[in-house]
Short mmCIF file of C-alpha atoms in Angstrom, two decimals:
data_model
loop_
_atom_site.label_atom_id
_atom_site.label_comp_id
_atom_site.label_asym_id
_atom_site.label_seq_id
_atom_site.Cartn_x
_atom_site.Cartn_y
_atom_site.Cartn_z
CA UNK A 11 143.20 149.78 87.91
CA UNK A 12 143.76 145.99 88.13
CA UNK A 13 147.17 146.08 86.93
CA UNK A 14 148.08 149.07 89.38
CA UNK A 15 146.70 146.95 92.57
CA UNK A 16 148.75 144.26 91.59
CA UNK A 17 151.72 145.86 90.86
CA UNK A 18 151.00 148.03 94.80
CA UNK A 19 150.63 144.67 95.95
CA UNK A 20 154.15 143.63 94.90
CA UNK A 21 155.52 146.97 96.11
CA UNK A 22 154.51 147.34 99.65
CA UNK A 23 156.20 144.50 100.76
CA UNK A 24 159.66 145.64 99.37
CA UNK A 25 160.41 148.38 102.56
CA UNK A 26 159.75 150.93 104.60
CA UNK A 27 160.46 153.73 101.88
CA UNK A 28 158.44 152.35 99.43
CA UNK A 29 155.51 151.57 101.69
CA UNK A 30 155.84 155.45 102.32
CA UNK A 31 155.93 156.61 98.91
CA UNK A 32 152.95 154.43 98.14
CA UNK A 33 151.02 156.19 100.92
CA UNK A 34 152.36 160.07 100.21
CA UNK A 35 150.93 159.29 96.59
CA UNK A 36 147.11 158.81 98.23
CA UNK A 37 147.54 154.83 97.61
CA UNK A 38 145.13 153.77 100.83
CA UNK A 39 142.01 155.76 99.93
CA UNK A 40 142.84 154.36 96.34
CA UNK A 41 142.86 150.67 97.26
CA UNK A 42 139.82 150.89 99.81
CA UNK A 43 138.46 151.84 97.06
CA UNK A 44 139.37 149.40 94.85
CA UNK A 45 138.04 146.49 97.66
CA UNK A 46 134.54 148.19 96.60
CA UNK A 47 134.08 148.12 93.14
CA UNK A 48 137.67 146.80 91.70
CA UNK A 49 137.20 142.98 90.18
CA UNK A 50 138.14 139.85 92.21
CA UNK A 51 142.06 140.24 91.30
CA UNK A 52 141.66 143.84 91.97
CA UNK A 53 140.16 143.20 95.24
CA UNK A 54 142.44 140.50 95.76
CA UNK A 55 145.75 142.40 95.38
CA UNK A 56 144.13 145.88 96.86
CA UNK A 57 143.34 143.57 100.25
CA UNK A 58 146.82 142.72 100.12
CA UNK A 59 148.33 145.78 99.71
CA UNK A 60 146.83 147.21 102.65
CA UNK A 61 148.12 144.30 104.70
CA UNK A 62 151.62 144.75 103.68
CA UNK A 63 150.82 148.92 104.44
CA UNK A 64 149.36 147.83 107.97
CA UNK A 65 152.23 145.81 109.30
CA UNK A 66 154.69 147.53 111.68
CA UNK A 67 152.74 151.25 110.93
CA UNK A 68 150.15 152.61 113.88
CA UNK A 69 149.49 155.47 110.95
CA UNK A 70 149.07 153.35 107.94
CA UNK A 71 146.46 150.96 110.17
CA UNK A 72 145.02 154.24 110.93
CA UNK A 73 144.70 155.73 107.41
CA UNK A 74 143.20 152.43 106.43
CA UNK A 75 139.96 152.92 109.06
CA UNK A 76 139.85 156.56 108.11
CA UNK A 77 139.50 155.51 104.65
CA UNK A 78 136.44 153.09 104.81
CA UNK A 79 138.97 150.26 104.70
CA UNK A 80 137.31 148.22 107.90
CA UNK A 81 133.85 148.09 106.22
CA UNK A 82 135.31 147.33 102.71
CA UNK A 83 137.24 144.63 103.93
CA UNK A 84 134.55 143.32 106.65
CA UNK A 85 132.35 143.20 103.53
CA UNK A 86 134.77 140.93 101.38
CA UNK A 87 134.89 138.38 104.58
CA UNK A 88 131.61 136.18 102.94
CA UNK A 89 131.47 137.94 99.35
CA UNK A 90 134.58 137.51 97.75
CA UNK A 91 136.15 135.00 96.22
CA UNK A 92 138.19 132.18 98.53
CA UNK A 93 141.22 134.05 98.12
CA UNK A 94 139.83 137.56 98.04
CA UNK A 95 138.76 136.63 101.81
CA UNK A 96 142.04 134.94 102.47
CA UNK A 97 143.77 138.36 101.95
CA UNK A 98 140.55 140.65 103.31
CA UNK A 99 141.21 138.29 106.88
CA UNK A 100 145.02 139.44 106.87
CA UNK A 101 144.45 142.61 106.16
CA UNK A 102 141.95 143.24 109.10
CA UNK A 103 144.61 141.29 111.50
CA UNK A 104 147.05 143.48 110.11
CA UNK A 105 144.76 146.70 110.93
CA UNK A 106 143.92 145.72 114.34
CA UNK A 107 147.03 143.76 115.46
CA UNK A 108 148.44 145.98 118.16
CA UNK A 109 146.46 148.22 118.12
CA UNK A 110 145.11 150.26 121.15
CA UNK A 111 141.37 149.61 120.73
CA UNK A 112 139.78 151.88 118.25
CA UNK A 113 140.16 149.55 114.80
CA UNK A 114 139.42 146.62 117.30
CA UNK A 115 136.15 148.25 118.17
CA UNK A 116 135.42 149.70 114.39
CA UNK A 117 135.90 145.60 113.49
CA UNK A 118 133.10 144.48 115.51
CA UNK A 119 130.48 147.43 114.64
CA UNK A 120 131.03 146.54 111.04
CA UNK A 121 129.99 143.16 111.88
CA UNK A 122 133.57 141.53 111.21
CA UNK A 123 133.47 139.33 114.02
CA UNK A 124 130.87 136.48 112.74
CA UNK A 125 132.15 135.83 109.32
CA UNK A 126 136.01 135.74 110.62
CA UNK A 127 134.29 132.51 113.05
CA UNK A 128 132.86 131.26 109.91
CA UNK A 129 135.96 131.41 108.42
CA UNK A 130 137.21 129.16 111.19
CA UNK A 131 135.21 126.52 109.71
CA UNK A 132 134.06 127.23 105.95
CA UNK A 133 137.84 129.11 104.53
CA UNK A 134 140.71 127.40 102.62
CA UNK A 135 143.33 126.98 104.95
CA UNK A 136 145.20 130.13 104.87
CA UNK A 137 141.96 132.07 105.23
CA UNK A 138 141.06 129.78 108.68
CA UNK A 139 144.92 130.46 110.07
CA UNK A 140 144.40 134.28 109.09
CA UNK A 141 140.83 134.60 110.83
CA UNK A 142 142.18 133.07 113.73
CA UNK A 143 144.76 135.47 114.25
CA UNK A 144 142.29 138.32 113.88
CA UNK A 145 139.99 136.32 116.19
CA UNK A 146 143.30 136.52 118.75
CA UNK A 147 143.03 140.58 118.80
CA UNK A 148 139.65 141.04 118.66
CA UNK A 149 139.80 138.87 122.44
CA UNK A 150 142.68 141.09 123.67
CA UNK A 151 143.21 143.47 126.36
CA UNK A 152 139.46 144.91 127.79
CA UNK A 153 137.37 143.84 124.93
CA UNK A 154 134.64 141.81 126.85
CA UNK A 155 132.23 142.95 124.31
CA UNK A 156 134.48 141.29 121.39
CA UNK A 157 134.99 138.24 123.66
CA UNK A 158 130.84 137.97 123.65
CA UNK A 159 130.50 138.16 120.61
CA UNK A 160 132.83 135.68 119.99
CA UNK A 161 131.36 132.77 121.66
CA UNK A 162 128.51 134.19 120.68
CA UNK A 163 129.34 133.20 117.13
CA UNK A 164 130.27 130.06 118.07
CA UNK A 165 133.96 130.74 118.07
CA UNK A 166 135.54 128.24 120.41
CA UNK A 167 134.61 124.89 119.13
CA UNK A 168 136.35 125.63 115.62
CA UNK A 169 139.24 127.42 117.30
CA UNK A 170 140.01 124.06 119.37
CA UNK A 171 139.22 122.25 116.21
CA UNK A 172 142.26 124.90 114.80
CA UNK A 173 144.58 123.83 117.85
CA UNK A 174 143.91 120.60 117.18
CA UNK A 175 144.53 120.15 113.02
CA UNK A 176 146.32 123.29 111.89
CA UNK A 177 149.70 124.35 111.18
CA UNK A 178 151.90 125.81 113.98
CA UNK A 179 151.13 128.96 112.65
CA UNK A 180 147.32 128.37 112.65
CA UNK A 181 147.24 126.34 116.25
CA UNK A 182 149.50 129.75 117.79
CA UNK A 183 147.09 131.83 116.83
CA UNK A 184 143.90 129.70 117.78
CA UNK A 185 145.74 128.58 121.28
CA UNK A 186 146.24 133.01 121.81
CA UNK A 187 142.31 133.79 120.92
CA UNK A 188 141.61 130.87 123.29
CA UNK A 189 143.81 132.09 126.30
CA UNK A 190 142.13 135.51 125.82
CA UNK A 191 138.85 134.06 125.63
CA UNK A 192 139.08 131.98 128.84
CA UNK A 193 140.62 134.79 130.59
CA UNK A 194 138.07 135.53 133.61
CA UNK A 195 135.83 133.46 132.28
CA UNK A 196 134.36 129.95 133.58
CA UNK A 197 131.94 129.73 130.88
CA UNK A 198 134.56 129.82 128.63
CA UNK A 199 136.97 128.14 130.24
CA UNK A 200 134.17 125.18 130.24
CA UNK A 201 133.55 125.42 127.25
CA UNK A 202 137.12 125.54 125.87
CA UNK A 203 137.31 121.87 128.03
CA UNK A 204 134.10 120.48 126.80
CA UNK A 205 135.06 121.28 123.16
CA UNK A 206 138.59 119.16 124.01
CA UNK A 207 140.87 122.17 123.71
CA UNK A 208 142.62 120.74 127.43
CA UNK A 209 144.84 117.94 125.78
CA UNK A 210 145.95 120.05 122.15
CA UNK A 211 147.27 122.64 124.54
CA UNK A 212 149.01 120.15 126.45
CA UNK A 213 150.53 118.50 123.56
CA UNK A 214 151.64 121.96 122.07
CA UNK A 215 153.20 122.99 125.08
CA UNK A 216 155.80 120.81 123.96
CA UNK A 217 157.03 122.94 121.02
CA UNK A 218 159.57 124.64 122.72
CA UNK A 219 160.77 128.24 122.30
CA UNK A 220 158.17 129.10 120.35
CA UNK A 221 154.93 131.84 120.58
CA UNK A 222 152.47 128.56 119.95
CA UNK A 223 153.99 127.02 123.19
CA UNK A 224 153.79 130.47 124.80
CA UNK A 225 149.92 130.49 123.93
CA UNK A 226 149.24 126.80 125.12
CA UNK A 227 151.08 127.82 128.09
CA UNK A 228 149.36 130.96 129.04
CA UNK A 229 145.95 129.30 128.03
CA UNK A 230 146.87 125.91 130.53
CA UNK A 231 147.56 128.53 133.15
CA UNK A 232 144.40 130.29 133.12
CA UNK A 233 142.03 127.04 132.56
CA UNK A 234 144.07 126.08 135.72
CA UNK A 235 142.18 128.87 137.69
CA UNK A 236 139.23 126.55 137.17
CA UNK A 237 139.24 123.73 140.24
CA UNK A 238 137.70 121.15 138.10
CA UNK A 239 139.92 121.83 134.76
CA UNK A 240 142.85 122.00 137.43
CA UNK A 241 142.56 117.88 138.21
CA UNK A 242 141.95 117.14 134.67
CA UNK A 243 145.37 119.02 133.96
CA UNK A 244 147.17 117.19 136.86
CA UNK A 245 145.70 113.60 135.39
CA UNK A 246 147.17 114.48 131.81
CA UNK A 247 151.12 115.71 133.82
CA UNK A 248 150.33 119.15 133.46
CA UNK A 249 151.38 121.74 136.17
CA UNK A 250 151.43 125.38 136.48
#
């Protein structure tokens, strides 16, 4: 069973076809199950099959939840090994990464969204970038109740910490989950300040043409909303 999630692994990131015949021959319920009971390179490689499945496919993401894959992979977030949670964090970005709500919402009853924060903060650095893109859904759209319990885990002091140290990839992602946190939001958008997220933005805002300067932009714009966060933009040459 090993071998056969590795070797899925390898497959469903060649194409579209063979993504298909992976799933015609039952392979999601297969590697959900796998993420329960399979050993760490099992889990590993099952985790990252159903990432590659996920990506660009509304009915593979949704084959995943109806599968037990949320829970399985939720579960692997603080007991698996450092790379097992690396590829259990892509895979849940991967389930719930445009999607219209319902894997967003399955995320957070399974209890996803505290260990992805302490991912933020206690991952290898693949695992923090991958978390933080997860973290960036979860915070989309209407989901106040994610956004809660976001902060509630303590999510925006090691997301600016993120936007400060990480790669581009890594401060795009944190600098998205922040925008969507601040959104509506004074608390957060005080918080976001008092954790120094105001002058990362700033300086990221200078990578031009790219989805990280998009983020810092669209997270500027709504801290700007705030009176007080709008002088401390204007002292550091920042305007809307």
């Amino acid at each position: 069973r090993e071998h056969a999630a590795v070797t899925l692994r390898s497959l469903s990131a060649i194409g579209v076809e063979t993504k298909g015949a992976i799933v015609d021959a039952g392979g999601i319920p297969a590697l959900v199950e796998m993420l329960r009971d399979g050993t760490d390179i099992g889990r590993m490689s099952a985790a990252g099959a159903l990432r590659n499945l996920g990506l660009d496919s509304v009915e593979n993401r949704a084959a995943v939840a109806v599968a037990g894959g949320i829970a399985a992979l939720t579960a692997l977030l603080s007991q698996g090994t450092s790379e097992t949670q690396e590829e259990a964090a892509a895979a849940l970005w991967s389930v719930i990464a445009g999607e219209s709500g319902a894997n967003r919402l399955a995320l957070a009853q399974e209890g996803g969204i505290p260990p992805l924060v302490a991912l933020l903060t206690k991952g290898t650095d693949a695992a923090r970038v991958h978390a933080a893109a997860a973290l960036w859904s979860l915070a989309a759209g209407n989901d106040a109740n994610n956004r809660a319990l976001i902060t509630g885990a303590g999510g925006i002091p090691p997301l600016v910490v993120l936007l400060k140290e990480s790669s581009m990839e890594g401060r795009s992602s944190a600098a998205g989950a922040l925008w969507n946190l601040a959104f509506g939001s004074v608390q957060n958008q005080n918080a976001i300040a008092a954790a120094g997220g105001i002058e990362p933005a700033v300086e990221l805002c200078k990578a031009e043409g790219s989805t990280a300067q998009d983020n810092a932009e669209g997270l500027l714009q709504t801290l700007a909303d705030n009176h007080h966060l709008a002088m401390k933009l204007e002292e550091l040459g920042w305007m809307p």
